[in-house]
PDB file of C-alpha atoms in Angstrom:
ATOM      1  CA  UNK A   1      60.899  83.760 188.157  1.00 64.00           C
ATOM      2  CA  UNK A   2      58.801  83.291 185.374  1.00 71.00           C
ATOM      3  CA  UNK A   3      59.937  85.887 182.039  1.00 69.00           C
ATOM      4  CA  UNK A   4      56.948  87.210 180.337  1.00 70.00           C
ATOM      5  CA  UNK A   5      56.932  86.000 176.770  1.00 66.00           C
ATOM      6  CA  UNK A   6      56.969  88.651 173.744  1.00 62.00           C
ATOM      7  CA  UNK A   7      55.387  87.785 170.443  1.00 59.00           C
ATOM      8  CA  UNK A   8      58.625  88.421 168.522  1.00 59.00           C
ATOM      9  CA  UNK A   9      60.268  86.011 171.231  1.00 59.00           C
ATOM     10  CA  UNK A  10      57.892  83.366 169.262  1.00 58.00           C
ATOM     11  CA  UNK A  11      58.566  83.944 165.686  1.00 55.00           C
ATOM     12  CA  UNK A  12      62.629  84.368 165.962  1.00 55.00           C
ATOM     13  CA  UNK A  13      62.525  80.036 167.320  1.00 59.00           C
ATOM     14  CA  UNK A  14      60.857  78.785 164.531  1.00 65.00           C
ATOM     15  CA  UNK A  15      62.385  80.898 161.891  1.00 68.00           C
ATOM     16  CA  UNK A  16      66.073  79.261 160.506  1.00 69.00           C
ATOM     17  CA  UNK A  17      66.574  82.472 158.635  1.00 70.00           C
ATOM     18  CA  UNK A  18      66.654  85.185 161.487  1.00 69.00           C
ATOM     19  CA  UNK A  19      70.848  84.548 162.263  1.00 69.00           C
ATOM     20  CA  UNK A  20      71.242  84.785 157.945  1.00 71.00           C
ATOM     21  CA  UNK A  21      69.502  88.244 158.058  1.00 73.00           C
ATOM     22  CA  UNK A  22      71.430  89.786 161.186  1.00 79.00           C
ATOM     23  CA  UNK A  23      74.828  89.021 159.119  1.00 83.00           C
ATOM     24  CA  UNK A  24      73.641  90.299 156.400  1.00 85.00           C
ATOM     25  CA  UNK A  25      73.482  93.274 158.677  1.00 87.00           C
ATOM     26  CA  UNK A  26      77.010  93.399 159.597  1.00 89.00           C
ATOM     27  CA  UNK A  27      78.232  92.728 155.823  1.00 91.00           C
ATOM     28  CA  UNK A  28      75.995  95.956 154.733  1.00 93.00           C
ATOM     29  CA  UNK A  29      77.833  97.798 157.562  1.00 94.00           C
ATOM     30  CA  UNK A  30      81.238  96.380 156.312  1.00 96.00           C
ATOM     31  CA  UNK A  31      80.439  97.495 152.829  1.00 97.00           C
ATOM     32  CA  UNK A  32      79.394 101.070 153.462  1.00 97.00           C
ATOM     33  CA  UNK A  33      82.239 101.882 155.724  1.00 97.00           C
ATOM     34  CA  UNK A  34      84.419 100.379 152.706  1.00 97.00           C
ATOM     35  CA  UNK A  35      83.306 102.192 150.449  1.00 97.00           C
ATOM     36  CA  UNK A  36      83.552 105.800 152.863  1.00 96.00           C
ATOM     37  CA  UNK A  37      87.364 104.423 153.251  1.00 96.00           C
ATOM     38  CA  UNK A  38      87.576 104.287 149.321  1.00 94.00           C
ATOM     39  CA  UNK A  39      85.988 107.645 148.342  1.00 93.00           C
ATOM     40  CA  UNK A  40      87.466 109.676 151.318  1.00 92.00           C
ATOM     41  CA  UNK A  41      91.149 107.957 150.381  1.00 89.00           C
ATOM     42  CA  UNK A  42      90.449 108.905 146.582  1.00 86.00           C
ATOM     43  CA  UNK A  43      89.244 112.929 147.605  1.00 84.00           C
ATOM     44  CA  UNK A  44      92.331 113.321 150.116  1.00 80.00           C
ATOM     45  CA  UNK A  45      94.503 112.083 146.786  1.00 76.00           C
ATOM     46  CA  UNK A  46      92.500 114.303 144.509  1.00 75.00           C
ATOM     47  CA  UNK A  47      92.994 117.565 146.279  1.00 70.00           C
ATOM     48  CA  UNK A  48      96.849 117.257 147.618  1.00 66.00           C
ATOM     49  CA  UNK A  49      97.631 116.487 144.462  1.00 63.00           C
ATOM     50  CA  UNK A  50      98.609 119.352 143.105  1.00 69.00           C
ATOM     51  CA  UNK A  51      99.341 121.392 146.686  1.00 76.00           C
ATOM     52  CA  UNK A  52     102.949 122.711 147.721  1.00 82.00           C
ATOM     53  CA  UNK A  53     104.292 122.640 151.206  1.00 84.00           C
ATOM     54  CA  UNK A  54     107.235 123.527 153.062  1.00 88.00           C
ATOM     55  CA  UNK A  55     108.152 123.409 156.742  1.00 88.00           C
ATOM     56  CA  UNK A  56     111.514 124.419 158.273  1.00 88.00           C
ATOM     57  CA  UNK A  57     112.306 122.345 161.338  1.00 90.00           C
ATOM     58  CA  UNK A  58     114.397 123.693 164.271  1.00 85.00           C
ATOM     59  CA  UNK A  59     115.320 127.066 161.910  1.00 82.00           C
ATOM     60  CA  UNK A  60     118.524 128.553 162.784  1.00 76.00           C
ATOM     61  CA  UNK A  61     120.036 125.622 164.775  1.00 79.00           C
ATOM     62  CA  UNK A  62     122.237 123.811 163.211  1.00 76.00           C
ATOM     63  CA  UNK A  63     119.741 120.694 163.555  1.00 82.00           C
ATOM     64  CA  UNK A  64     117.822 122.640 160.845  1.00 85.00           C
ATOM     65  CA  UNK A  65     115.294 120.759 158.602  1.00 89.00           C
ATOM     66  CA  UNK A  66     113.687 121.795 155.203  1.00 89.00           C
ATOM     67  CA  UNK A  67     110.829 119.382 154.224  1.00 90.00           C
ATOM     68  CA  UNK A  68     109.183 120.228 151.231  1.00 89.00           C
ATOM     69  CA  UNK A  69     106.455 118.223 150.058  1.00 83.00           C
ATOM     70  CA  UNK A  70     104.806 118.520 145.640  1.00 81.00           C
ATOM     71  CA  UNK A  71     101.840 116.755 145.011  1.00 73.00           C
ATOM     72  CA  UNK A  72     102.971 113.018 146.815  1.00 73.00           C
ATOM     73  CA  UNK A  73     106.351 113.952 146.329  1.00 83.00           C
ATOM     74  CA  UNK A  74     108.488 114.339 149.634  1.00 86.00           C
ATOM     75  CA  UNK A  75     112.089 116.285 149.730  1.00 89.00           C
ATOM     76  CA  UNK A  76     114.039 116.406 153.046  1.00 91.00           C
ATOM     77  CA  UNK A  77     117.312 118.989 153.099  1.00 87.00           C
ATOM     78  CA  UNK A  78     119.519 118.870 156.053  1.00 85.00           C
ATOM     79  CA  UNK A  79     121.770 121.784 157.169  1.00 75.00           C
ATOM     80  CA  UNK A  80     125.187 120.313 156.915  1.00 73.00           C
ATOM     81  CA  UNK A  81     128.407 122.025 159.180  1.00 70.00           C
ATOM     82  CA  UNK A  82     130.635 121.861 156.154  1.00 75.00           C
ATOM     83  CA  UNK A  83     131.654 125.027 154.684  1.00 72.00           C
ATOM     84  CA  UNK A  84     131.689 124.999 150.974  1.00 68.00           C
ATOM     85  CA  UNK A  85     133.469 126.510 148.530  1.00 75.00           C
ATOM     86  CA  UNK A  86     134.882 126.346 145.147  1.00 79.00           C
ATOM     87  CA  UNK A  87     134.797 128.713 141.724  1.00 83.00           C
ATOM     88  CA  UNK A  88     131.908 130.836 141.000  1.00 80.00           C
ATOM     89  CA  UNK A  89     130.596 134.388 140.335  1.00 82.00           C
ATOM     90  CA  UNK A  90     128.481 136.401 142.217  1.00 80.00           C
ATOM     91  CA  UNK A  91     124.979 136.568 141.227  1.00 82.00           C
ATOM     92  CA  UNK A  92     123.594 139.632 143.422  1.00 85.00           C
ATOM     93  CA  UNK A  93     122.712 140.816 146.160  1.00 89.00           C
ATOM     94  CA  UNK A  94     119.655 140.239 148.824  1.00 88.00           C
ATOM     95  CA  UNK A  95     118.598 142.734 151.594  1.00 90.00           C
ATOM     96  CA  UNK A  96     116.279 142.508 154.621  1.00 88.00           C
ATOM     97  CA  UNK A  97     113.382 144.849 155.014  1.00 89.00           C
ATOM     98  CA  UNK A  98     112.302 145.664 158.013  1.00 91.00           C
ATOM     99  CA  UNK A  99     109.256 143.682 157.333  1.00 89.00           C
ATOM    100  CA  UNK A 100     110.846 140.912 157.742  1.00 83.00           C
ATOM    101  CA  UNK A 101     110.945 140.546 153.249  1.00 86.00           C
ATOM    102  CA  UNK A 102     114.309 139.441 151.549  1.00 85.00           C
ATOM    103  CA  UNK A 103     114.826 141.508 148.241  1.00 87.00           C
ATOM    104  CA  UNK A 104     117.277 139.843 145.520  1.00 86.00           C
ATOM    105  CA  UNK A 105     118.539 142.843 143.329  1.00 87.00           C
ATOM    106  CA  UNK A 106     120.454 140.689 140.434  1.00 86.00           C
ATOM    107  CA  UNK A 107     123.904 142.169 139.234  1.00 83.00           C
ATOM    108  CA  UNK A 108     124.079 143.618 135.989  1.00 79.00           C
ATOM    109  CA  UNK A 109     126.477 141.876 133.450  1.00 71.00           C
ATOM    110  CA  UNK A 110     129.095 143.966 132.134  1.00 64.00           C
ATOM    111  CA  UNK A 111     129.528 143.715 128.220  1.00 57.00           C
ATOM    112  CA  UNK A 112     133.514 142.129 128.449  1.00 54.00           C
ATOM    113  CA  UNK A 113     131.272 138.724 130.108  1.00 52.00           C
TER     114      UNK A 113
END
C-alpha cells in the first residue's frame, strides 16, 4: 500500500533543524508553566499572609483539637485529662445566651486589692 506523499512530508527530510524547533517547543511550555507555578505560589503567600484561622477538631471529646493558624504560623493545643490547679483569683464571670453567645462580665476590684 502505497502512502500518498504530503508536501510538508518533503521539506521536514531535508531540513536538520525541524527536531531543534519542536524542543524548543517543549522548553517554551516548561517555562510558562514555571513561571504560572512561581506567580500563583507568590499570590497564595501574598494573601494568607496576614489571614487568621482556627478550627476545633473533635469539640467536646476529650480527643479535642484547637489548630490555629497567623499568617504561616501554625499553633496546635491539645485537650489534656489533667485537672489543674494552683493559686489564683477569680477574674469574672461568663454566661451563655440563648444564642448560642458567651458574655464575660469582668469583676470589679474592690479598693483593699
Amino acid at each position: 500500500m502505497r502512502r500518498k506523499r504530503r508536501k510538508w512530508d518533503e521539506g521536514s527530510e531535508d531540513d536538520p533543524a525541524a527536531g531543534l524547533l519542536n524542543l524548543f517547543d517543549v522548553w517554551i511550555a516548561f517555562a510558562v508553566a514555571l513561571l504560572l507555578a512561581i506567580l500563583s505560589h507568590e499570590v497564595m503567600e501574598r494573601s494568607s499572609a496576614g489571614t487568621t484561622a482556627t478550627v476545633i477538631k473533635n469539640e467536646g471529646t476529650p480527643e479535642m483539637e484547637i489548630i490555629k493558624r497567623d499568617g504561616m504560623k501554625i499553633e496546635r493545643f491539645r485537650a489534656s485529662p489533667e485537672s489543674l490547679g494552683g493559686d489564683g483569683e477569680r477574674l469574672g464571670t461568663a454566661y451563655r445566651l440563648k444564642s448560642g453567645e458567651v458574655i464575660y462580665v469582668p469583676e470589679k476590684k474592690s479598693a483593699g486589692k
